[in-house]
Coordinates of C-alpha atoms in Angstrom, one line a residue:
X20 CA 78.5 110.9 134.8
X21 CA 81.1 111.7 132.5
X22 CA 80.8 113.9 129.8
X23 CA 80.3 112.5 126.8
X24 CA 83.0 112.5 123.9
X25 CA 80.8 112.7 120.1
X26 CA 81.8 109.9 117.4
X27 CA 83.0 112.7 115.1
X28 CA 85.0 114.6 117.3
X29 CA 87.7 111.0 118.9
X30 CA 87.4 109.6 114.4
X31 CA 88.9 112.8 113.6
X32 CA 91.7 113.5 116.2
X33 CA 92.0 108.7 114.8
X34 CA 92.6 110.2 111.3
X35 CA 95.1 113.0 112.0
X36 CA 96.7 110.7 114.0
X37 CA 96.3 112.6 117.5
X38 CA 94.8 109.6 119.1
X39 CA 95.4 105.4 118.5
X40 CA 92.7 103.1 119.5
X41 CA 93.7 102.8 122.9
X42 CA 92.7 106.9 122.7
X43 CA 89.5 106.0 122.1
X44 CA 89.4 103.2 124.2
X45 CA 90.1 104.9 127.1
X46 CA 87.2 108.1 125.8
X47 CA 84.8 105.4 126.5
X48 CA 85.6 104.6 129.2
X49 CA 85.4 107.8 130.9
X50 CA 81.9 108.6 128.6
X51 CA 81.7 107.1 125.6
X52 CA 83.1 107.7 122.0
X53 CA 79.4 108.2 120.8
X54 CA 79.4 104.8 118.7
X55 CA 77.6 102.5 121.0
X56 CA 73.5 102.0 119.2
X57 CA 70.8 103.4 120.3
X58 CA 69.4 100.5 122.3
X59 CA 72.5 100.2 124.1
X60 CA 74.5 97.9 121.9
X61 CA 78.1 98.0 122.6
X62 CA 80.3 99.3 119.6
X63 CA 83.3 96.1 119.3
X64 CA 85.3 97.2 116.7
X65 CA 88.0 94.4 115.4
X66 CA 91.7 95.1 114.2
X67 CA 94.4 92.4 113.8
X68 CA 97.0 94.1 116.4
X69 CA 100.4 90.9 117.4
X70 CA 101.9 92.0 113.3
X71 CA 105.0 92.1 115.3
X72 CA 104.4 88.4 115.8
X73 CA 103.3 88.1 112.6
X74 CA 106.3 89.5 110.7
X75 CA 108.7 87.4 113.1
X76 CA 106.8 83.9 111.9
X77 CA 106.8 85.2 108.5
X78 CA 110.5 85.6 108.8
X79 CA 110.8 82.9 110.9
X80 CA 109.2 80.3 108.7
X81 CA 110.5 81.1 105.3
X82 CA 113.5 81.3 106.0
X83 CA 112.9 77.8 107.7
X84 CA 111.3 76.5 104.6
X85 CA 113.6 77.5 101.7
X86 CA 116.6 76.7 103.0
X87 CA 116.4 73.3 104.4
X88 CA 114.3 72.8 101.5
X89 CA 117.3 73.8 99.2
X90 CA 119.6 72.4 101.0
X91 CA 118.2 69.1 100.9
X92 CA 117.3 69.2 97.2
X93 CA 121.6 70.0 97.0
X94 CA 122.7 67.0 98.4
X95 CA 120.3 64.5 96.5
X96 CA 121.5 66.4 94.2
X97 CA 124.9 65.3 95.5
X98 CA 123.4 61.4 95.1
X99 CA 124.6 61.1 98.6
X100 CA 122.0 58.5 101.8
X101 CA 119.0 59.8 103.6
X102 CA 121.4 59.9 106.5
X103 CA 123.8 62.1 105.4
X104 CA 120.6 64.5 104.2
X105 CA 118.9 64.5 107.4
X106 CA 121.6 64.8 109.2
X107 CA 123.0 68.4 107.5
X108 CA 119.6 68.7 107.2
X109 CA 118.9 68.9 111.2
X110 CA 122.2 70.7 111.7
X111 CA 121.2 73.3 109.3
X112 CA 117.9 73.7 110.8
X113 CA 119.6 74.1 114.4
X114 CA 121.6 76.6 113.3
X115 CA 119.8 78.4 111.4
X116 CA 117.2 79.1 114.1
X117 CA 119.5 80.0 116.7
X118 CA 121.4 82.6 114.4
X119 CA 118.0 83.6 113.2
X120 CA 116.6 83.9 117.2
X121 CA 119.8 85.9 117.6
X122 CA 119.2 88.1 114.8
X123 CA 115.8 89.0 115.9
X124 CA 116.1 89.8 119.1
X125 CA 119.5 91.9 118.8
X126 CA 117.8 94.0 116.1
X127 CA 114.6 94.1 118.6
X128 CA 117.3 95.1 121.7
X129 CA 118.4 97.9 118.9
X130 CA 115.1 99.2 118.9
X131 CA 114.7 99.9 122.5
X132 CA 118.0 101.0 122.8
X133 CA 117.3 103.7 120.9
X134 CA 114.2 104.3 121.5
X135 CA 115.3 104.8 125.3
X136 CA 118.5 106.8 124.1
X137 CA 116.2 109.4 121.7
X138 CA 113.7 109.7 125.0
X139 CA 116.2 110.3 127.0
X140 CA 117.3 113.2 125.0
X141 CA 113.2 114.3 124.2
X142 CA 112.7 114.8 128.3
X143 CA 116.8 116.9 128.2
X144 CA 115.8 119.3 125.7
X145 CA 112.6 120.0 126.9
X146 CA 113.6 120.2 130.0
X147 CA 116.8 123.3 128.6
X148 CA 114.5 125.2 126.2
X149 CA 110.3 124.2 127.5
X150 CA 110.0 127.8 124.5
X151 CA 111.1 125.9 121.6
X152 CA 109.8 122.4 122.4
X153 CA 106.3 123.6 122.9
X154 CA 106.3 126.3 119.5
X155 CA 107.8 122.6 117.7
X156 CA 104.2 121.2 119.2
X157 CA 102.8 124.0 117.9
X158 CA 103.7 123.7 114.8
X159 CA 102.7 119.8 114.2
X160 CA 99.4 120.2 115.7
X161 CA 99.7 123.0 113.2
X162 CA 100.8 120.8 110.7
X163 CA 97.8 118.3 111.5
X164 CA 94.9 121.4 109.9
X165 CA 94.5 122.7 113.9
X166 CA 93.7 126.6 114.0
X167 CA 95.7 128.5 116.7
X168 CA 93.1 129.3 119.0
X169 CA 92.2 124.7 118.6
X170 CA 96.3 123.4 119.0
X171 CA 96.9 126.5 122.2
X172 CA 95.0 125.3 124.9
X173 CA 96.7 121.5 123.8
X174 CA 100.1 123.1 124.0
X175 CA 99.0 124.4 127.2
X176 CA 97.5 121.4 128.8
X177 CA 100.9 118.7 127.0
X178 CA 102.8 121.4 128.5
X179 CA 101.8 120.8 132.8
X180 CA 102.4 117.1 131.6
X181 CA 105.8 116.2 130.9
X182 CA 105.4 112.2 130.1
X183 CA 102.7 112.2 128.4
X184 CA 104.7 115.8 126.6
X185 CA 107.5 113.1 126.2
X186 CA 105.8 110.7 124.3
X187 CA 104.0 113.4 121.8
X188 CA 107.7 114.9 120.6
X189 CA 108.5 111.0 120.2
X190 CA 105.4 109.8 118.2
X191 CA 105.2 113.1 116.4
X192 CA 107.9 114.7 116.4
X193 CA 110.4 111.8 115.8
X194 CA 108.4 109.4 114.5
X195 CA 108.8 106.7 117.0
X196 CA 106.9 103.7 119.8
X197 CA 107.1 103.0 122.4
X198 CA 108.4 98.4 122.3
X199 CA 106.7 96.0 123.9
X200 CA 108.0 95.0 126.7
X201 CA 109.7 92.0 126.6
X202 CA 109.8 92.3 122.7
X203 CA 113.4 91.2 121.7
X204 CA 113.3 87.7 124.6
X205 CA 109.2 86.9 122.4
X206 CA 111.1 87.9 118.7
X207 CA 114.1 86.2 119.2
X208 CA 111.7 82.4 120.7
X209 CA 109.1 83.1 118.1
X210 CA 111.0 83.0 114.9
X211 CA 114.0 80.4 115.9
X212 CA 110.5 78.7 116.6
X213 CA 109.1 78.7 113.4
X214 CA 111.7 78.7 111.0
X215 CA 112.7 74.9 113.4
X216 CA 108.6 74.1 112.6
X217 CA 109.5 75.4 108.4
X218 CA 112.6 73.4 108.6
X219 CA 111.1 70.1 109.7
X220 CA 109.5 69.8 106.4
X221 CA 110.9 68.8 103.7
X222 CA 113.3 67.2 105.7
X223 CA 110.0 64.7 107.1
X224 CA 110.4 63.0 103.6
X225 CA 113.4 61.5 104.0
X226 CA 113.2 60.1 107.2
X227 CA 111.2 58.2 106.8
X228 CA 112.3 56.9 103.2
X229 CA 115.7 55.6 103.2
X230 CA 115.8 56.0 99.0
X231 CA 117.2 59.7 98.2
X232 CA 115.5 60.4 95.2
X233 CA 112.0 59.3 95.9
X234 CA 112.3 61.4 98.9
X235 CA 113.2 64.4 97.1
X236 CA 110.3 63.6 94.6
X237 CA 108.1 63.7 98.2
X238 CA 110.3 66.7 99.8
X239 CA 109.6 68.8 96.4
X240 CA 106.2 68.0 97.2
X241 CA 104.9 68.3 101.3
X242 CA 107.3 71.7 100.9
X243 CA 106.1 73.5 97.8
X244 CA 102.5 73.4 98.9
X245 CA 103.5 74.0 102.4
X246 CA 105.2 77.3 100.5
X247 CA 102.2 77.4 98.8
X248 CA 100.3 77.3 102.1
X249 CA 102.1 79.4 103.9
X250 CA 102.8 82.6 100.9
X251 CA 99.0 82.1 101.1
X252 CA 97.7 82.8 105.0
X253 CA 101.5 85.7 104.6
X254 CA 99.1 87.2 101.5
X255 CA 96.1 86.7 104.4
X256 CA 97.7 88.7 107.1
X257 CA 99.8 91.3 105.7
X258 CA 96.8 92.9 103.4
X259 CA 98.2 92.1 99.7
X260 CA 96.8 89.2 97.4
X261 CA 96.5 86.6 99.1
X262 CA 97.1 83.7 95.6
X263 CA 99.6 86.2 94.6
X264 CA 102.0 86.0 98.4
X265 CA 101.4 82.5 97.6
X266 CA 102.7 81.6 94.1
X267 CA 106.1 84.2 95.4
X268 CA 106.6 82.1 97.5
X269 CA 106.1 79.6 95.7
X270 CA 108.5 80.0 93.1
X271 CA 111.1 81.9 95.4
X272 CA 111.5 77.8 97.3
X273 CA 110.9 76.8 93.7
X274 CA 114.0 78.5 92.1
X275 CA 116.4 78.2 95.7
X276 CA 115.7 74.4 95.1
X277 CA 116.4 73.8 91.3
X278 CA 119.0 75.8 91.5
X279 CA 121.0 74.0 94.4
X280 CA 120.4 70.8 93.1
X281 CA 121.3 71.8 89.8
X282 CA 124.4 72.4 91.2
X283 CA 125.2 69.8 93.3
X284 CA 124.3 67.5 90.0
X285 CA 126.5 69.2 88.2
X286 CA 130.0 69.5 90.7
X287 CA 129.1 65.6 91.1
X288 CA 130.2 64.6 88.2

């Protein structure tokens, strides 16, 4: 039977940052972590793990709701027909989705390239100066409060496992996490799709109503409601106050559209 890893030991390592949640689950698979109840029930932890996807969706949807909304309001202020608003709005949604998606792709790709470059450099440093790198490991562990007698076995174990040693240095010396495979394409798709979904909301009233100012009124109501709901949900996911997040998101969209409308009205006169 595999030795049991006690819950205090695992939880202490988690708090110190020496283990992550995946490490904890792997320890449980090889002997448990002491968190199971006395009747054999499995302890299930619930953590939200899709932070990057939510971040991309928030980025795409927030711009998708705000920019086409401001554009439609500005064109309405210039008293153009609904068809013109729809045409210009769809063109903006298409261009914005492509631009936002490309930006997300390049950002994620740059992050992955940076990680691989730094990892290669770290591998070369370990190969060239193993004693110096081992001292850095000891210093990192000492900063977490471990005594020399406690961290020396860890340093010795890492020196026998080159990949784990590099992983340790990447995470705790450089503060870099390995990007997930396919992250760049997934980020681009998420941002683009969220932008399109958000951008269609303020344009729908113009597609259904021929009178531009009536469509504007409906668009304002629908979009502000969507911004409020979106801001509230964003607050739930990000851990901020949902109602405050909803008000902030709604105010930003309202200010952008009002500014575009007033500028267009002033220029068209």
